[in-house]
Amino acid sequence: MGKRMWDSTLAFTSGYKMLIRKSGSAWFILTIALLVALLASTNAITNALSLQAETLAKLKNPEGTYILLSGNATALTDSKLDTTLTGKLGNLSCIQQILPQKIIQAHITAESSNATAQIIGVNNVAAYLKTRRASLNGSTAKNPTEANIGEILANTLSISLGNQISCTAHNRQVKIKIAGIFRSQTQSDTEIIVPLETANILAGDNKTITLIEFTLKKDANPQESLNQITQLLPENVKLIQTQQLKEFTQQI
């Protein structure tokens, strides 16, 4: 079972020591069986989400898109960029669209289930979903009390339109209402999309973002544009094309 699961089992059973003595071994066996089933169920949900995210990452990613993230990051959620970098890119005439994102790994608690999943904070939820060519059941999240959830994650956790969920990260918690459920056939279908303000609350930080996603104008020369962008970047920032996303798109 692994050390963590075994420690949890010992902690659980010790609290019922007297009850077990009185009720006999049958109750003890049932207690252990239920505990193991619960832990196995949680692990199965996490594994299922990871597998589906990996499959979707291979099928479809936004085309013609580039990403900036910190060069010293060993995982996507470790990346931290200064928010001022977004403004610098916005001044370039070769840029078509800029989508700064803050990515939080959070524990999601629904009415009857829970799992660990990624929360993506963005300035404009509608624009983000449009880049994923997502179809939406409901409305886009417009304030910190609302969220849009990917169809795969919603189905896995039995979350319906209008449900309230709790998201916990870095010892901070927010309660949000599901305003819409979307399908994009990308990894986003295993994630929760929220306004950037919500992600800042969970992270306890509003001065950094995880990455900047951007596209070039159709008439822009790619090589010249990327050279121009590279000159603006601090030394600890690297530029990645979406075709290279496989290395860090599975950080669920």
PDB file of C-alpha atoms in Angstrom:
ATOM      1  CA  MET A   1       0.000   0.000   0.000  1.00  0.00           C
ATOM      2  CA  GLY A   2       2.945   2.374   0.545  1.00  0.00           C
ATOM      3  CA  LYS A   3       4.131   4.059   3.735  1.00  0.00           C
ATOM      4  CA  ARG A   4       1.686   6.975   3.576  1.00  0.00           C
ATOM      5  CA  MET A   5      -1.354   4.721   3.162  1.00  0.00           C
ATOM      6  CA  TRP A   6      -0.143   2.395   5.930  1.00  0.00           C
ATOM      7  CA  ASP A   7       0.410   5.334   8.316  1.00  0.00           C
ATOM      8  CA  SER A   8      -3.109   6.580   7.521  1.00  0.00           C
ATOM      9  CA  THR A   9      -4.512   3.116   8.244  1.00  0.00           C
ATOM     10  CA  LEU A  10      -2.785   2.956  11.633  1.00  0.00           C
ATOM     11  CA  ALA A  11      -4.008   6.441  12.559  1.00  0.00           C
ATOM     12  CA  PHE A  12      -7.562   5.595  11.549  1.00  0.00           C
ATOM     13  CA  THR A  13      -7.726   2.273  13.412  1.00  0.00           C
ATOM     14  CA  SER A  14      -6.127   3.529  16.633  1.00  0.00           C
ATOM     15  CA  GLY A  15      -9.050   5.907  17.205  1.00  0.00           C
ATOM     16  CA  TYR A  16     -11.422   2.936  17.160  1.00  0.00           C
ATOM     17  CA  LYS A  17      -9.345   0.623  19.363  1.00  0.00           C
ATOM     18  CA  MET A  18     -11.971   0.178  22.065  1.00  0.00           C
ATOM     19  CA  LEU A  19     -14.800  -0.218  19.545  1.00  0.00           C
ATOM     20  CA  ILE A  20     -12.887  -2.925  17.708  1.00  0.00           C
ATOM     21  CA  ARG A  21     -12.290  -4.850  20.922  1.00  0.00           C
ATOM     22  CA  LYS A  22     -15.997  -4.815  21.698  1.00  0.00           C
ATOM     23  CA  SER A  23     -17.302  -5.553  18.202  1.00  0.00           C
ATOM     24  CA  GLY A  24     -14.845  -8.221  17.149  1.00  0.00           C
ATOM     25  CA  SER A  25     -12.674  -8.804  14.112  1.00  0.00           C
ATOM     26  CA  ALA A  26     -15.506  -8.465  11.575  1.00  0.00           C
ATOM     27  CA  TRP A  27     -15.859  -4.749  12.263  1.00  0.00           C
ATOM     28  CA  PHE A  28     -12.080  -4.328  12.113  1.00  0.00           C
ATOM     29  CA  ILE A  29     -11.903  -6.001   8.697  1.00  0.00           C
ATOM     30  CA  LEU A  30     -14.786  -3.860   7.388  1.00  0.00           C
ATOM     31  CA  THR A  31     -13.152  -0.679   8.678  1.00  0.00           C
ATOM     32  CA  ILE A  32      -9.841  -1.467   6.987  1.00  0.00           C
ATOM     33  CA  ALA A  33     -11.583  -2.460   3.757  1.00  0.00           C
ATOM     34  CA  LEU A  34     -13.520   0.818   3.602  1.00  0.00           C
ATOM     35  CA  LEU A  35     -10.425   2.878   4.314  1.00  0.00           C
ATOM     36  CA  VAL A  36      -8.380   1.128   1.641  1.00  0.00           C
ATOM     37  CA  ALA A  37     -11.250   1.491  -0.834  1.00  0.00           C
ATOM     38  CA  LEU A  38     -11.444   5.231  -0.142  1.00  0.00           C
ATOM     39  CA  LEU A  39      -7.727   5.772  -0.647  1.00  0.00           C
ATOM     40  CA  ALA A  40      -7.718   3.614  -3.766  1.00  0.00           C
ATOM     41  CA  SER A  41     -10.665   5.562  -5.181  1.00  0.00           C
ATOM     42  CA  THR A  42      -8.889   8.899  -4.712  1.00  0.00           C
ATOM     43  CA  ASN A  43      -5.753   7.514  -6.347  1.00  0.00           C
ATOM     44  CA  ALA A  44      -7.789   6.108  -9.232  1.00  0.00           C
ATOM     45  CA  ILE A  45      -9.372   9.510  -9.914  1.00  0.00           C
ATOM     46  CA  THR A  46      -5.953  11.194 -10.035  1.00  0.00           C
ATOM     47  CA  ASN A  47      -4.538   8.495 -12.334  1.00  0.00           C
ATOM     48  CA  ALA A  48      -7.553   8.691 -14.644  1.00  0.00           C
ATOM     49  CA  LEU A  49      -7.258  12.458 -14.976  1.00  0.00           C
ATOM     50  CA  SER A  50      -3.519  12.235 -15.679  1.00  0.00           C
ATOM     51  CA  LEU A  51      -4.043   9.578 -18.345  1.00  0.00           C
ATOM     52  CA  GLN A  52      -6.767  11.543 -20.112  1.00  0.00           C
ATOM     53  CA  ALA A  53      -4.724  14.753 -19.945  1.00  0.00           C
ATOM     54  CA  GLU A  54      -1.756  12.969 -21.513  1.00  0.00           C
ATOM     55  CA  THR A  55      -3.950  11.618 -24.315  1.00  0.00           C
ATOM     56  CA  LEU A  56      -5.479  15.014 -25.059  1.00  0.00           C
ATOM     57  CA  ALA A  57      -2.079  16.736 -25.021  1.00  0.00           C
ATOM     58  CA  LYS A  58      -1.036  14.462 -27.886  1.00  0.00           C
ATOM     59  CA  LEU A  59      -4.221  15.053 -29.876  1.00  0.00           C
ATOM     60  CA  LYS A  60      -4.591  18.799 -29.971  1.00  0.00           C
ATOM     61  CA  ASN A  61      -2.805  21.952 -28.840  1.00  0.00           C
ATOM     62  CA  PRO A  62      -3.438  25.551 -29.932  1.00  0.00           C
ATOM     63  CA  GLU A  63      -1.655  26.070 -33.252  1.00  0.00           C
ATOM     64  CA  GLY A  64       0.741  28.951 -33.970  1.00  0.00           C
ATOM     65  CA  THR A  65       1.131  29.654 -30.278  1.00  0.00           C
ATOM     66  CA  TYR A  66       4.243  30.423 -28.231  1.00  0.00           C
ATOM     67  CA  ILE A  67       4.770  30.301 -24.485  1.00  0.00           C
ATOM     68  CA  LEU A  68       7.092  32.128 -22.123  1.00  0.00           C
ATOM     69  CA  LEU A  69       8.003  30.621 -18.753  1.00  0.00           C
ATOM     70  CA  SER A  70      10.840  30.848 -16.265  1.00  0.00           C
ATOM     71  CA  GLY A  71      13.942  28.984 -17.349  1.00  0.00           C
ATOM     72  CA  ASN A  72      14.697  27.498 -13.924  1.00  0.00           C
ATOM     73  CA  ALA A  73      11.298  25.806 -13.554  1.00  0.00           C
ATOM     74  CA  THR A  74      11.394  22.020 -13.189  1.00  0.00           C
ATOM     75  CA  ALA A  75       7.598  21.788 -13.407  1.00  0.00           C
ATOM     76  CA  LEU A  76       5.004  24.031 -14.941  1.00  0.00           C
ATOM     77  CA  THR A  77       3.633  25.144 -11.568  1.00  0.00           C
ATOM     78  CA  ASP A  78       7.162  26.197 -10.478  1.00  0.00           C
ATOM     79  CA  SER A  79       7.400  28.855 -13.186  1.00  0.00           C
ATOM     80  CA  LYS A  80       7.139  32.488 -12.083  1.00  0.00           C
ATOM     81  CA  LEU A  81       7.224  35.507 -14.380  1.00  0.00           C
ATOM     82  CA  ASP A  82       6.958  39.163 -13.458  1.00  0.00           C
ATOM     83  CA  THR A  83       3.564  40.545 -14.471  1.00  0.00           C
ATOM     84  CA  THR A  84       5.262  43.569 -16.097  1.00  0.00           C
ATOM     85  CA  LEU A  85       6.482  41.305 -18.909  1.00  0.00           C
ATOM     86  CA  THR A  86       2.925  41.162 -20.258  1.00  0.00           C
ATOM     87  CA  GLY A  87       2.911  44.921 -20.786  1.00  0.00           C
ATOM     88  CA  LYS A  88       6.254  44.842 -22.607  1.00  0.00           C
ATOM     89  CA  LEU A  89       4.975  42.251 -25.062  1.00  0.00           C
ATOM     90  CA  GLY A  90       1.784  44.234 -25.578  1.00  0.00           C
ATOM     91  CA  ASN A  91       3.817  47.124 -26.981  1.00  0.00           C
ATOM     92  CA  LEU A  92       5.110  45.010 -29.884  1.00  0.00           C
ATOM     93  CA  SER A  93       3.283  45.414 -33.191  1.00  0.00           C
ATOM     94  CA  CYS A  94       3.926  41.788 -34.187  1.00  0.00           C
ATOM     95  CA  ILE A  95       1.819  40.355 -31.338  1.00  0.00           C
ATOM     96  CA  GLN A  96      -1.753  39.289 -32.129  1.00  0.00           C
ATOM     97  CA  GLN A  97      -2.937  38.078 -28.719  1.00  0.00           C
ATOM     98  CA  ILE A  98      -1.486  37.759 -25.230  1.00  0.00           C
ATOM     99  CA  LEU A  99      -2.850  35.402 -22.562  1.00  0.00           C
ATOM    100  CA  PRO A 100      -1.023  35.616 -19.207  1.00  0.00           C
ATOM    101  CA  GLN A 101      -1.872  32.652 -16.995  1.00  0.00           C
ATOM    102  CA  LYS A 102      -1.436  31.691 -13.373  1.00  0.00           C
ATOM    103  CA  ILE A 103      -1.519  27.946 -12.776  1.00  0.00           C
ATOM    104  CA  ILE A 104      -2.288  26.533  -9.347  1.00  0.00           C
ATOM    105  CA  GLN A 105      -2.287  22.895  -8.308  1.00  0.00           C
ATOM    106  CA  ALA A 106      -5.224  22.638  -5.933  1.00  0.00           C
ATOM    107  CA  HIS A 107      -7.284  20.131  -4.014  1.00  0.00           C
ATOM    108  CA  ILE A 108     -10.833  20.194  -5.346  1.00  0.00           C
ATOM    109  CA  THR A 109     -13.697  19.173  -3.055  1.00  0.00           C
ATOM    110  CA  ALA A 110     -17.121  18.593  -4.580  1.00  0.00           C
ATOM    111  CA  GLU A 111     -20.312  17.375  -2.943  1.00  0.00           C
ATOM    112  CA  SER A 112     -19.485  13.679  -3.180  1.00  0.00           C
ATOM    113  CA  SER A 113     -15.871  13.465  -4.405  1.00  0.00           C
ATOM    114  CA  ASN A 114     -12.482  15.154  -4.426  1.00  0.00           C
ATOM    115  CA  ALA A 115      -9.255  15.192  -6.423  1.00  0.00           C
ATOM    116  CA  THR A 116      -6.162  17.240  -7.193  1.00  0.00           C
ATOM    117  CA  ALA A 117      -6.368  19.285 -10.393  1.00  0.00           C
ATOM    118  CA  GLN A 118      -4.968  22.385 -12.044  1.00  0.00           C
ATOM    119  CA  ILE A 119      -6.670  25.749 -11.751  1.00  0.00           C
ATOM    120  CA  ILE A 120      -5.856  28.207 -14.541  1.00  0.00           C
ATOM    121  CA  GLY A 121      -6.268  31.898 -13.741  1.00  0.00           C
ATOM    122  CA  VAL A 122      -6.614  34.202 -16.764  1.00  0.00           C
ATOM    123  CA  ASN A 123      -7.495  37.848 -17.420  1.00  0.00           C
ATOM    124  CA  ASN A 124     -10.240  36.940 -19.852  1.00  0.00           C
ATOM    125  CA  VAL A 125     -11.914  33.537 -19.469  1.00  0.00           C
ATOM    126  CA  ALA A 126     -13.944  33.912 -22.675  1.00  0.00           C
ATOM    127  CA  ALA A 127     -10.809  34.673 -24.727  1.00  0.00           C
ATOM    128  CA  TYR A 128      -8.989  31.715 -23.192  1.00  0.00           C
ATOM    129  CA  LEU A 129     -11.792  29.285 -24.050  1.00  0.00           C
ATOM    130  CA  LYS A 130     -11.944  30.707 -27.572  1.00  0.00           C
ATOM    131  CA  THR A 131      -8.273  29.851 -28.145  1.00  0.00           C
ATOM    132  CA  ARG A 132      -9.130  26.249 -27.154  1.00  0.00           C
ATOM    133  CA  ARG A 133     -12.107  26.273 -29.554  1.00  0.00           C
ATOM    134  CA  ALA A 134     -14.230  25.181 -26.628  1.00  0.00           C
ATOM    135  CA  SER A 135     -17.973  24.679 -26.660  1.00  0.00           C
ATOM    136  CA  LEU A 136     -19.575  25.872 -23.438  1.00  0.00           C
ATOM    137  CA  ASN A 137     -22.647  24.720 -21.570  1.00  0.00           C
ATOM    138  CA  GLY A 138     -23.586  27.670 -19.348  1.00  0.00           C
ATOM    139  CA  SER A 139     -21.822  31.026 -19.138  1.00  0.00           C
ATOM    140  CA  THR A 140     -18.219  32.166 -18.817  1.00  0.00           C
ATOM    141  CA  ALA A 141     -16.838  32.928 -15.355  1.00  0.00           C
ATOM    142  CA  LYS A 142     -16.922  36.706 -14.907  1.00  0.00           C
ATOM    143  CA  ASN A 143     -15.960  37.240 -11.246  1.00  0.00           C
ATOM    144  CA  PRO A 144     -13.899  35.569  -8.470  1.00  0.00           C
ATOM    145  CA  THR A 145     -16.895  33.570  -7.230  1.00  0.00           C
ATOM    146  CA  GLU A 146     -17.377  31.753 -10.558  1.00  0.00           C
ATOM    147  CA  ALA A 147     -15.455  29.162 -12.565  1.00  0.00           C
ATOM    148  CA  ASN A 148     -15.636  27.131 -15.754  1.00  0.00           C
ATOM    149  CA  ILE A 149     -14.719  23.471 -15.515  1.00  0.00           C
ATOM    150  CA  GLY A 150     -13.570  21.040 -18.187  1.00  0.00           C
ATOM    151  CA  GLU A 151     -15.986  18.284 -19.122  1.00  0.00           C
ATOM    152  CA  ILE A 152     -13.673  15.419 -18.167  1.00  0.00           C
ATOM    153  CA  LEU A 153     -12.988  16.788 -14.680  1.00  0.00           C
ATOM    154  CA  ALA A 154     -16.669  17.607 -14.164  1.00  0.00           C
ATOM    155  CA  ASN A 155     -17.746  14.091 -15.125  1.00  0.00           C
ATOM    156  CA  THR A 156     -15.031  12.472 -13.014  1.00  0.00           C
ATOM    157  CA  LEU A 157     -16.068  14.380  -9.891  1.00  0.00           C
ATOM    158  CA  SER A 158     -19.826  14.308 -10.686  1.00  0.00           C
ATOM    159  CA  ILE A 159     -19.963  18.111 -10.833  1.00  0.00           C
ATOM    160  CA  SER A 160     -22.975  19.731 -12.486  1.00  0.00           C
ATOM    161  CA  LEU A 161     -23.758  23.231 -13.712  1.00  0.00           C
ATOM    162  CA  GLY A 162     -24.469  25.523 -10.754  1.00  0.00           C
ATOM    163  CA  ASN A 163     -22.693  23.334  -8.171  1.00  0.00           C
ATOM    164  CA  GLN A 164     -20.396  24.932  -5.615  1.00  0.00           C
ATOM    165  CA  ILE A 165     -16.927  23.495  -5.059  1.00  0.00           C
ATOM    166  CA  SER A 166     -14.070  24.248  -2.671  1.00  0.00           C
ATOM    167  CA  CYS A 167     -10.526  24.776  -3.952  1.00  0.00           C
ATOM    168  CA  THR A 168      -7.602  24.590  -1.528  1.00  0.00           C
ATOM    169  CA  ALA A 169      -3.958  25.485  -2.211  1.00  0.00           C
ATOM    170  CA  HIS A 170      -1.095  26.891  -0.113  1.00  0.00           C
ATOM    171  CA  ASN A 171      -3.307  26.717   3.011  1.00  0.00           C
ATOM    172  CA  ARG A 172      -5.854  29.007   1.350  1.00  0.00           C
ATOM    173  CA  GLN A 173      -9.363  28.109   0.292  1.00  0.00           C
ATOM    174  CA  VAL A 174     -11.972  29.617  -2.012  1.00  0.00           C
ATOM    175  CA  LYS A 175     -15.525  28.501  -2.738  1.00  0.00           C
ATOM    176  CA  ILE A 176     -16.652  28.953  -6.315  1.00  0.00           C
ATOM    177  CA  LYS A 177     -19.776  28.279  -8.320  1.00  0.00           C
ATOM    178  CA  ILE A 178     -19.586  26.374 -11.613  1.00  0.00           C
ATOM    179  CA  ALA A 179     -20.950  28.852 -14.159  1.00  0.00           C
ATOM    180  CA  GLY A 180     -20.177  26.683 -17.178  1.00  0.00           C
ATOM    181  CA  ILE A 181     -18.874  23.299 -18.292  1.00  0.00           C
ATOM    182  CA  PHE A 182     -16.794  23.250 -21.474  1.00  0.00           C
ATOM    183  CA  ARG A 183     -15.437  20.772 -24.002  1.00  0.00           C
ATOM    184  CA  SER A 184     -12.282  21.625 -25.945  1.00  0.00           C
ATOM    185  CA  GLN A 185     -10.673  18.238 -26.698  1.00  0.00           C
ATOM    186  CA  THR A 186      -7.464  19.633 -25.202  1.00  0.00           C
ATOM    187  CA  GLN A 187      -5.848  19.143 -21.799  1.00  0.00           C
ATOM    188  CA  SER A 188      -8.005  22.027 -20.562  1.00  0.00           C
ATOM    189  CA  ASP A 189     -10.888  19.540 -20.284  1.00  0.00           C
ATOM    190  CA  THR A 190      -9.225  18.229 -17.095  1.00  0.00           C
ATOM    191  CA  GLU A 191      -8.817  21.703 -15.574  1.00  0.00           C
ATOM    192  CA  ILE A 192     -10.731  24.563 -13.945  1.00  0.00           C
ATOM    193  CA  ILE A 193     -10.581  28.029 -15.511  1.00  0.00           C
ATOM    194  CA  VAL A 194     -11.072  31.061 -13.242  1.00  0.00           C
ATOM    195  CA  PRO A 195     -10.496  34.825 -13.352  1.00  0.00           C
ATOM    196  CA  LEU A 196      -6.903  35.732 -12.520  1.00  0.00           C
ATOM    197  CA  GLU A 197      -8.018  37.320  -9.245  1.00  0.00           C
ATOM    198  CA  THR A 198      -9.148  33.931  -7.935  1.00  0.00           C
ATOM    199  CA  ALA A 199      -5.782  32.330  -8.716  1.00  0.00           C
ATOM    200  CA  ASN A 200      -3.993  35.237  -7.023  1.00  0.00           C
ATOM    201  CA  ILE A 201      -6.034  34.647  -3.862  1.00  0.00           C
ATOM    202  CA  LEU A 202      -5.081  30.961  -3.770  1.00  0.00           C
ATOM    203  CA  ALA A 203      -1.422  31.725  -4.438  1.00  0.00           C
ATOM    204  CA  GLY A 204      -1.279  34.674  -2.034  1.00  0.00           C
ATOM    205  CA  ASP A 205       0.575  36.619  -4.719  1.00  0.00           C
ATOM    206  CA  ASN A 206      -0.533  39.096  -7.378  1.00  0.00           C
ATOM    207  CA  LYS A 207       2.898  40.115  -8.686  1.00  0.00           C
ATOM    208  CA  THR A 208       3.768  36.991 -10.664  1.00  0.00           C
ATOM    209  CA  ILE A 209       2.186  34.733 -13.262  1.00  0.00           C
ATOM    210  CA  THR A 210       3.106  31.219 -14.348  1.00  0.00           C
ATOM    211  CA  LEU A 211       3.406  31.733 -18.085  1.00  0.00           C
ATOM    212  CA  ILE A 212       2.507  33.995 -20.988  1.00  0.00           C
ATOM    213  CA  GLU A 213       0.867  32.464 -24.043  1.00  0.00           C
ATOM    214  CA  PHE A 214       0.917  34.574 -27.195  1.00  0.00           C
ATOM    215  CA  THR A 215       0.327  34.432 -30.938  1.00  0.00           C
ATOM    216  CA  LEU A 216       1.878  36.420 -33.781  1.00  0.00           C
ATOM    217  CA  LYS A 217      -0.027  38.386 -36.379  1.00  0.00           C
ATOM    218  CA  LYS A 218      -0.537  36.532 -39.645  1.00  0.00           C
ATOM    219  CA  ASP A 219       1.499  39.057 -41.639  1.00  0.00           C
ATOM    220  CA  ALA A 220       4.377  39.074 -39.132  1.00  0.00           C
ATOM    221  CA  ASN A 221       7.694  37.489 -40.051  1.00  0.00           C
ATOM    222  CA  PRO A 222       8.085  34.693 -37.443  1.00  0.00           C
ATOM    223  CA  GLN A 223      11.878  34.749 -37.256  1.00  0.00           C
ATOM    224  CA  GLU A 224      12.160  38.536 -37.022  1.00  0.00           C
ATOM    225  CA  SER A 225       9.322  38.715 -34.518  1.00  0.00           C
ATOM    226  CA  LEU A 226      10.797  36.041 -32.251  1.00  0.00           C
ATOM    227  CA  ASN A 227      14.199  37.720 -32.357  1.00  0.00           C
ATOM    228  CA  GLN A 228      12.556  40.983 -31.333  1.00  0.00           C
ATOM    229  CA  ILE A 229      10.713  39.263 -28.481  1.00  0.00           C
ATOM    230  CA  THR A 230      13.825  37.434 -27.297  1.00  0.00           C
ATOM    231  CA  GLN A 231      15.669  40.731 -26.898  1.00  0.00           C
ATOM    232  CA  LEU A 232      13.027  41.862 -24.397  1.00  0.00           C
ATOM    233  CA  LEU A 233      13.250  38.764 -22.232  1.00  0.00           C
ATOM    234  CA  PRO A 234      15.208  38.552 -18.976  1.00  0.00           C
ATOM    235  CA  GLU A 235      17.927  35.892 -18.911  1.00  0.00           C
ATOM    236  CA  ASN A 236      15.853  33.499 -16.797  1.00  0.00           C
ATOM    237  CA  VAL A 237      12.906  33.387 -19.236  1.00  0.00           C
ATOM    238  CA  LYS A 238      12.643  30.869 -22.051  1.00  0.00           C
ATOM    239  CA  LEU A 239      10.427  30.750 -25.128  1.00  0.00           C
ATOM    240  CA  ILE A 240       8.695  27.500 -26.119  1.00  0.00           C
ATOM    241  CA  GLN A 241       6.497  26.567 -29.059  1.00  0.00           C
ATOM    242  CA  THR A 242       3.294  24.632 -28.373  1.00  0.00           C
ATOM    243  CA  GLN A 243       4.775  21.625 -30.161  1.00  0.00           C
ATOM    244  CA  GLN A 244       7.204  21.356 -27.219  1.00  0.00           C
ATOM    245  CA  LEU A 245       4.498  21.349 -24.561  1.00  0.00           C
ATOM    246  CA  LYS A 246       4.616  17.595 -23.914  1.00  0.00           C
ATOM    247  CA  GLU A 247       7.446  18.005 -21.363  1.00  0.00           C
ATOM    248  CA  PHE A 248       5.346  20.017 -18.962  1.00  0.00           C
ATOM    249  CA  THR A 249       1.650  19.665 -19.840  1.00  0.00           C
ATOM    250  CA  GLN A 250       1.030  16.736 -17.465  1.00  0.00           C
ATOM    251  CA  GLN A 251       1.596  18.441 -14.081  1.00  0.00           C
ATOM    252  CA  ILE A 252      -1.774  17.409 -12.586  1.00  0.00           C
TER     253      ILE A 252
END
